[in-house]
XYZ file of C-alpha atoms in Angstrom:
418
model
C 102.740 44.768 101.858
C 100.170 44.112 104.526
C 98.664 40.786 105.438
C 95.345 41.429 103.793
C 96.983 41.853 100.407
C 98.883 38.673 100.796
C 95.630 36.742 101.573
C 93.852 38.131 98.592
C 96.666 37.150 96.166
C 96.677 33.660 97.698
C 93.039 33.185 97.115
C 93.286 34.497 93.532
C 95.980 32.036 92.738
C 93.969 29.290 94.263
C 90.898 30.183 92.182
C 92.852 30.393 89.042
C 94.302 26.980 89.691
C 90.785 25.534 90.251
C 89.529 27.323 87.005
C 92.316 25.743 84.996
C 91.485 22.297 86.458
C 87.738 22.790 85.572
C 88.673 23.949 82.130
C 90.980 21.033 81.745
C 88.263 18.613 82.896
C 85.706 20.289 80.628
C 88.041 19.937 77.653
C 88.661 16.363 78.527
C 84.912 15.619 78.887
C 84.167 17.354 75.567
C 86.922 15.305 73.828
C 85.850 12.126 75.353
C 82.084 12.886 74.662
C 82.854 13.991 71.060
C 84.941 10.857 70.585
C 82.113 8.734 71.961
C 79.546 10.399 69.743
C 81.851 10.176 66.812
C 82.477 6.527 67.553
C 78.734 5.804 68.109
C 77.874 7.567 64.848
C 80.532 5.782 62.912
C 79.704 2.443 64.377
C 75.916 2.495 64.597
C 74.443 5.573 62.810
C 76.356 6.515 59.681
C 78.236 3.337 59.067
C 77.067 2.687 55.643
C 74.962 -0.202 56.807
C 71.263 -0.791 57.565
C 70.315 -0.658 61.248
C 69.707 -3.768 63.278
C 66.327 -5.628 63.415
C 65.076 -4.586 59.948
C 63.375 -7.024 57.682
C 61.879 -7.007 54.211
C 58.990 -9.473 53.912
C 60.584 -11.862 56.456
C 64.146 -11.428 55.042
C 66.584 -10.103 57.707
C 68.687 -7.316 56.202
C 70.151 -6.087 59.538
C 73.643 -4.624 59.455
C 74.004 -5.045 55.716
C 75.081 -2.654 53.074
C 72.383 -1.629 50.601
C 74.100 -3.765 47.966
C 74.111 -6.804 50.162
C 70.475 -6.359 51.181
C 69.335 -5.931 47.553
C 71.176 -9.089 46.545
C 69.678 -11.124 49.383
C 66.131 -9.917 48.790
C 66.501 -10.411 45.100
C 67.554 -14.021 45.708
C 64.420 -14.585 47.885
C 61.925 -12.676 45.756
C 63.045 -12.924 42.207
C 60.116 -12.703 39.781
C 59.384 -16.068 38.276
C 57.366 -17.376 35.354
C 53.673 -18.224 35.656
C 52.262 -21.268 33.992
C 48.730 -20.775 32.979
C 46.999 -24.189 32.476
C 43.781 -25.327 30.719
C 42.726 -28.573 29.349
C 46.122 -30.239 29.624
C 47.787 -27.222 27.933
C 50.078 -24.754 29.603
C 51.000 -21.197 28.576
C 54.047 -19.540 30.235
C 54.116 -15.871 31.181
C 57.692 -14.896 31.472
C 58.585 -11.920 33.743
C 60.494 -10.266 30.835
C 57.503 -10.450 28.617
C 55.530 -8.183 30.883
C 58.328 -6.148 32.515
C 57.526 -7.796 35.942
C 59.669 -6.547 38.836
C 59.505 -5.677 42.516
C 60.570 -2.402 44.124
C 63.447 -3.946 45.980
C 65.880 -1.157 45.594
C 63.318 1.444 46.682
C 62.418 -0.695 49.775
C 66.055 -1.359 50.718
C 66.885 2.350 50.315
C 63.996 3.244 52.559
C 65.244 0.682 55.185
C 68.747 2.056 54.977
C 67.531 5.654 55.556
C 65.230 4.646 58.445
C 67.925 5.900 60.957
C 69.792 8.344 58.816
C 67.526 10.893 57.191
C 65.461 12.413 59.991
C 66.701 14.640 62.696
C 69.656 13.315 64.655
C 67.703 12.867 67.801
C 64.809 11.161 65.976
C 67.341 8.877 64.308
C 68.882 7.866 67.664
C 65.396 7.326 69.147
C 64.535 4.956 66.188
C 67.825 3.178 66.570
C 67.209 2.356 70.249
C 63.634 1.420 69.515
C 64.834 -1.181 67.163
C 66.334 -3.111 70.136
C 62.828 -3.783 71.312
C 60.886 -4.117 68.056
C 61.648 -4.898 64.493
C 60.889 -2.737 61.401
C 59.209 -4.619 58.596
C 58.974 -3.505 54.928
C 56.653 -4.877 52.252
C 57.415 -5.165 48.577
C 55.128 -4.135 45.823
C 55.109 -5.406 42.228
C 54.952 -3.597 38.931
C 54.428 -4.698 35.346
C 53.402 -3.450 31.966
C 49.645 -3.735 31.806
C 49.649 -3.296 28.069
C 52.113 -6.139 27.573
C 50.154 -8.421 29.902
C 47.031 -7.750 27.827
C 48.888 -8.679 24.667
C 49.961 -11.908 26.250
C 46.462 -12.646 27.505
C 45.004 -11.855 24.077
C 47.459 -14.215 22.483
C 46.501 -17.051 24.919
C 42.796 -16.341 24.507
C 43.062 -16.745 20.712
C 44.502 -20.200 21.228
C 41.801 -21.178 23.823
C 38.685 -19.693 22.364
C 36.416 -21.838 20.337
C 33.570 -20.130 18.385
C 30.075 -21.194 19.254
C 28.143 -22.682 16.371
C 24.485 -22.835 15.980
C 22.848 -25.838 14.548
C 21.729 -25.329 10.961
C 18.666 -26.947 9.317
C 18.291 -27.315 5.569
C 15.135 -28.925 4.093
C 15.028 -29.879 0.433
C 12.643 -32.172 -1.329
C 11.303 -33.364 2.002
C 14.709 -34.290 3.267
C 15.781 -32.892 6.617
C 19.537 -32.242 7.021
C 20.946 -30.891 10.368
C 24.411 -29.527 10.866
C 25.054 -30.039 14.625
C 25.657 -27.252 17.017
C 28.921 -26.656 18.936
C 29.344 -25.365 22.396
C 31.829 -22.411 22.324
C 34.661 -21.797 24.685
C 35.478 -18.230 25.818
C 38.535 -17.192 27.700
C 37.431 -15.185 30.809
C 39.709 -12.235 30.458
C 38.647 -10.415 33.672
C 38.767 -13.541 35.903
C 42.124 -14.735 34.489
C 43.705 -11.245 34.964
C 42.604 -11.188 38.563
C 44.194 -14.688 39.026
C 47.460 -13.438 37.629
C 47.342 -10.295 39.660
C 46.893 -12.414 42.773
C 49.830 -14.697 41.956
C 52.134 -11.757 41.204
C 51.128 -9.846 44.393
C 51.330 -12.882 46.684
C 54.487 -14.028 44.850
C 53.024 -17.530 44.727
C 54.334 -18.559 41.417
C 53.684 -21.895 39.676
C 50.415 -22.995 38.024
C 47.366 -20.867 37.507
C 44.276 -22.608 36.315
C 42.538 -20.556 33.614
C 38.847 -19.933 33.718
C 37.229 -20.753 30.383
C 33.475 -20.404 30.070
C 31.152 -22.528 27.856
C 29.112 -20.498 25.405
C 25.887 -22.341 24.716
C 24.490 -22.035 21.101
C 21.169 -20.252 20.608
C 20.092 -23.098 18.283
C 21.095 -26.434 19.550
C 21.084 -29.724 17.538
C 18.077 -30.833 19.455
C 16.177 -27.730 18.588
C 16.941 -28.075 14.807
C 16.009 -31.787 15.008
C 12.642 -31.041 16.519
C 11.491 -29.592 13.134
C 10.237 -32.891 11.661
C 7.077 -32.278 9.711
C 5.253 -29.969 7.252
C 2.773 -27.765 9.193
C 1.308 -26.067 6.031
C 1.999 -25.019 2.543
C 0.400 -22.846 -0.113
C 1.098 -22.367 -3.866
C 0.083 -19.776 -6.428
C 0.708 -19.647 -10.114
C 2.075 -16.820 -12.369
C 2.640 -16.197 -16.007
C 6.282 -16.285 -17.097
C 5.360 -14.040 -20.096
C 6.466 -11.053 -18.165
C 10.182 -11.728 -17.391
C 10.642 -8.920 -14.955
C 7.653 -10.015 -12.781
C 8.665 -13.673 -12.915
C 12.272 -12.810 -11.990
C 11.098 -10.770 -8.928
C 9.034 -13.711 -7.819
C 12.039 -15.959 -8.077
C 14.315 -13.425 -6.315
C 11.933 -12.802 -3.394
C 11.149 -16.578 -3.076
C 14.851 -17.447 -2.738
C 15.558 -14.681 -0.122
C 12.616 -15.520 2.135
C 13.524 -19.193 2.146
C 15.461 -21.429 4.489
C 14.833 -19.409 7.684
C 14.761 -21.080 11.082
C 12.482 -19.064 13.342
C 12.916 -19.770 17.017
C 10.122 -19.690 19.635
C 8.946 -16.121 20.197
C 10.942 -14.674 17.317
C 9.350 -12.517 14.620
C 9.764 -12.923 10.857
C 9.765 -9.844 8.602
C 9.268 -10.271 4.840
C 10.779 -6.877 4.084
C 13.944 -7.674 6.114
C 14.396 -10.876 4.258
C 13.985 -9.529 0.843
C 15.718 -6.204 1.337
C 14.700 -3.056 -0.486
C 13.182 -3.576 -3.921
C 15.626 -1.670 -6.175
C 17.474 -2.578 -9.355
C 20.791 -2.315 -7.393
C 19.476 -4.906 -5.023
C 18.786 -7.560 -7.794
C 15.086 -6.781 -8.576
C 13.574 -6.032 -12.029
C 11.100 -3.497 -13.279
C 7.598 -4.906 -13.499
C 3.959 -3.766 -12.998
C 3.218 -2.608 -9.509
C -0.027 -1.366 -7.976
C 0.684 2.267 -7.144
C -2.346 4.387 -5.952
C -4.711 1.836 -7.376
C -3.135 1.758 -10.799
C -0.474 -0.498 -12.445
C 2.845 1.072 -13.056
C 6.283 -0.232 -13.821
C 8.713 -0.227 -10.870
C 11.483 -2.349 -9.355
C 10.022 -5.353 -7.422
C 6.749 -5.794 -9.148
C 5.578 -9.378 -8.379
C 7.020 -9.739 -4.876
C 3.495 -9.320 -3.396
C 2.570 -12.608 -4.953
C 5.378 -14.226 -2.992
C 4.276 -12.490 0.305
C 0.709 -13.443 -0.381
C 1.648 -17.096 -0.945
C 3.673 -17.083 2.242
C 0.766 -15.396 4.108
C -1.587 -18.207 3.320
C 0.992 -20.816 4.423
C 1.435 -18.897 7.694
C -2.395 -18.727 8.208
C -2.786 -22.520 7.981
C 0.235 -23.264 10.103
C -1.186 -21.380 13.076
C 1.617 -18.809 13.451
C 0.811 -15.538 14.983
C 0.172 -12.692 12.433
C 1.794 -9.568 13.653
C 1.303 -7.306 10.533
C -0.559 -7.669 7.235
C -2.102 -5.298 4.845
C -4.239 -6.032 1.718
C -3.773 -4.501 -1.751
C -5.939 -1.539 -2.858
C -7.379 -3.610 -5.662
C -8.273 -7.340 -5.722
C -5.443 -9.691 -6.704
C -5.910 -12.345 -9.422
C -3.861 -14.884 -7.382
C -5.738 -14.610 -4.122
C -9.319 -13.972 -2.988
C -10.172 -10.844 -0.949
C -9.066 -11.260 2.590
C -6.187 -13.619 1.802
C -3.602 -11.335 0.129
C -0.687 -9.588 1.714
C 0.691 -6.419 0.192
C 4.356 -5.277 0.883
C 6.272 -2.225 -0.098
C 9.395 -0.290 0.915
C 7.256 2.396 2.627
C 6.423 0.382 5.686
C 3.826 -2.148 4.587
C 5.268 -5.539 5.663
C 4.255 -9.056 6.404
C 5.269 -9.973 9.855
C 4.429 -13.154 11.885
C 5.921 -14.716 15.029
C 6.460 -18.236 16.332
C 4.100 -19.056 19.189
C 5.310 -22.658 19.610
C 7.891 -24.226 21.947
C 9.748 -25.539 18.901
C 11.393 -23.776 15.968
C 9.647 -23.445 12.543
C 11.305 -23.449 9.255
C 10.199 -21.285 6.303
C 10.773 -22.860 2.843
C 10.026 -21.170 -0.501
C 10.767 -22.107 -4.001
C 9.617 -21.633 -7.588
C 8.998 -24.444 -10.035
C 7.937 -23.549 -13.484
C 5.184 -20.988 -13.171
C 4.305 -21.887 -9.487
C 5.671 -20.326 -6.275
C 5.180 -22.521 -3.192
C 5.699 -21.527 0.418
C 6.031 -24.163 3.150
C 6.086 -23.971 6.991
C 7.761 -26.816 8.776
C 7.741 -27.474 12.483
C 7.307 -30.100 15.095
C 4.544 -32.579 14.715
C 3.126 -31.672 18.159
C 2.418 -28.224 16.695
C 0.486 -29.262 13.628
C -2.951 -27.790 13.653
C -6.265 -28.334 11.930
C -7.185 -24.956 10.606
C -9.862 -23.561 8.357
C -9.755 -20.059 7.049
C -13.163 -18.307 7.064
C -13.938 -15.206 5.042
C -16.875 -12.966 5.651
C -17.276 -10.963 2.457
C -18.984 -7.578 2.350
C -19.284 -4.854 -0.271
C -15.577 -4.232 -1.540
C -14.051 -6.135 1.274
C -13.781 -9.103 3.576
C -12.988 -10.047 7.069
C -10.639 -12.909 7.659
C -10.867 -15.471 10.535
C -8.939 -18.445 11.398
C -10.792 -21.382 12.849
C -8.969 -23.956 15.008
C -10.483 -27.480 15.014
C -9.604 -30.816 16.723
C -8.699 -33.890 14.956
C -12.351 -34.816 14.610
C -13.306 -31.422 13.079
C -14.863 -30.085 16.136
C -14.358 -26.238 16.426
C -12.111 -25.190 19.275
C -11.788 -21.530 18.754
C -12.149 -18.712 16.149
C -9.523 -16.058 15.725
C -10.019 -12.768 13.996
C -7.126 -11.905 11.668
C -7.843 -8.777 9.619
C -10.406 -6.595 7.633
C -9.526 -6.004 3.999
C -11.086 -3.114 1.997
C -10.497 -2.702 -1.787
C -11.199 0.127 -4.260
C -12.180 -2.313 -6.936
């Protein structure tokens, strides 16, 4: 064996030795590195606990198990009852009544998974970032809206007070007023918003309910302002025809005891309803096409005519009136008011700043219609008729207390067949 061969074998043995050393070192490094990663993962990453520096609405849940964190957050943010207060009364809303709860388990689970469910390197990155800044989670609430509405409705029914208008009844010249009452109305929208705010902010305790005043349309003062008779008119009828007399009584009763507020319009037809047997009227002679025929409601035009004349002398605004086709025996031409179910109506409105009250009654063979109002609205009125062949024009003349003419108002032109 020559020297060159010996040298080569020596170098080979030396290289093999170095390789074994390197391999051994590599194995040792891998074992140590693997152990360190395993130890790091077990101690910091996949240790069954939430990472460090994690909070739920200010509650530190760092290094806790999910069960521990849930218990701690529940202790801090357990849903509580709300006390809704109004007028020295309180109404409790219990969490169980509306299924109120917070998503604590969901949030804690998200906090737990913050360093566990992404890629390994992303999880490690987040873990080290938590050494410098905290991770904060926010809770959200949930409840059964339908059940909350049921609770609200129950409370509202105890708080609400129906508004009541004042009522006026005049009989025999005596004025009787039933006082008005301001209503109370539970503000559902506003109170629900207040409850939402208390739940979401977790500021339990008392919530002051909003209850609105509901003003009556007719106050006691309004009803009491009717203090005098503005005008009245009467016509007579024969009781020999029971159907016609009955219709006058029925219509007089239905148009009576009506309080008409400023600006409101009165409709004779709306007050009486349709003239049918089913609606309480009787068969009696009615002018149809210029001839008298029996039909339900015969005689109601005498009541409307009587009311029309009272309205004329009281100064109310005539909105609609129509004369008969033939001259009536209970009113001169130009002072009658025909009504029917086909659209002819007697309508008038209240031009005053005070209410007016319509009163009508039958006594014996006389029907009387009265218009009551405030003494400030009493007028001195004369009705002027300009007769012409088969007709008349109707005017209303307003005068002062001394009889001096102030203004003349055209009302209607009436034309008759006979």
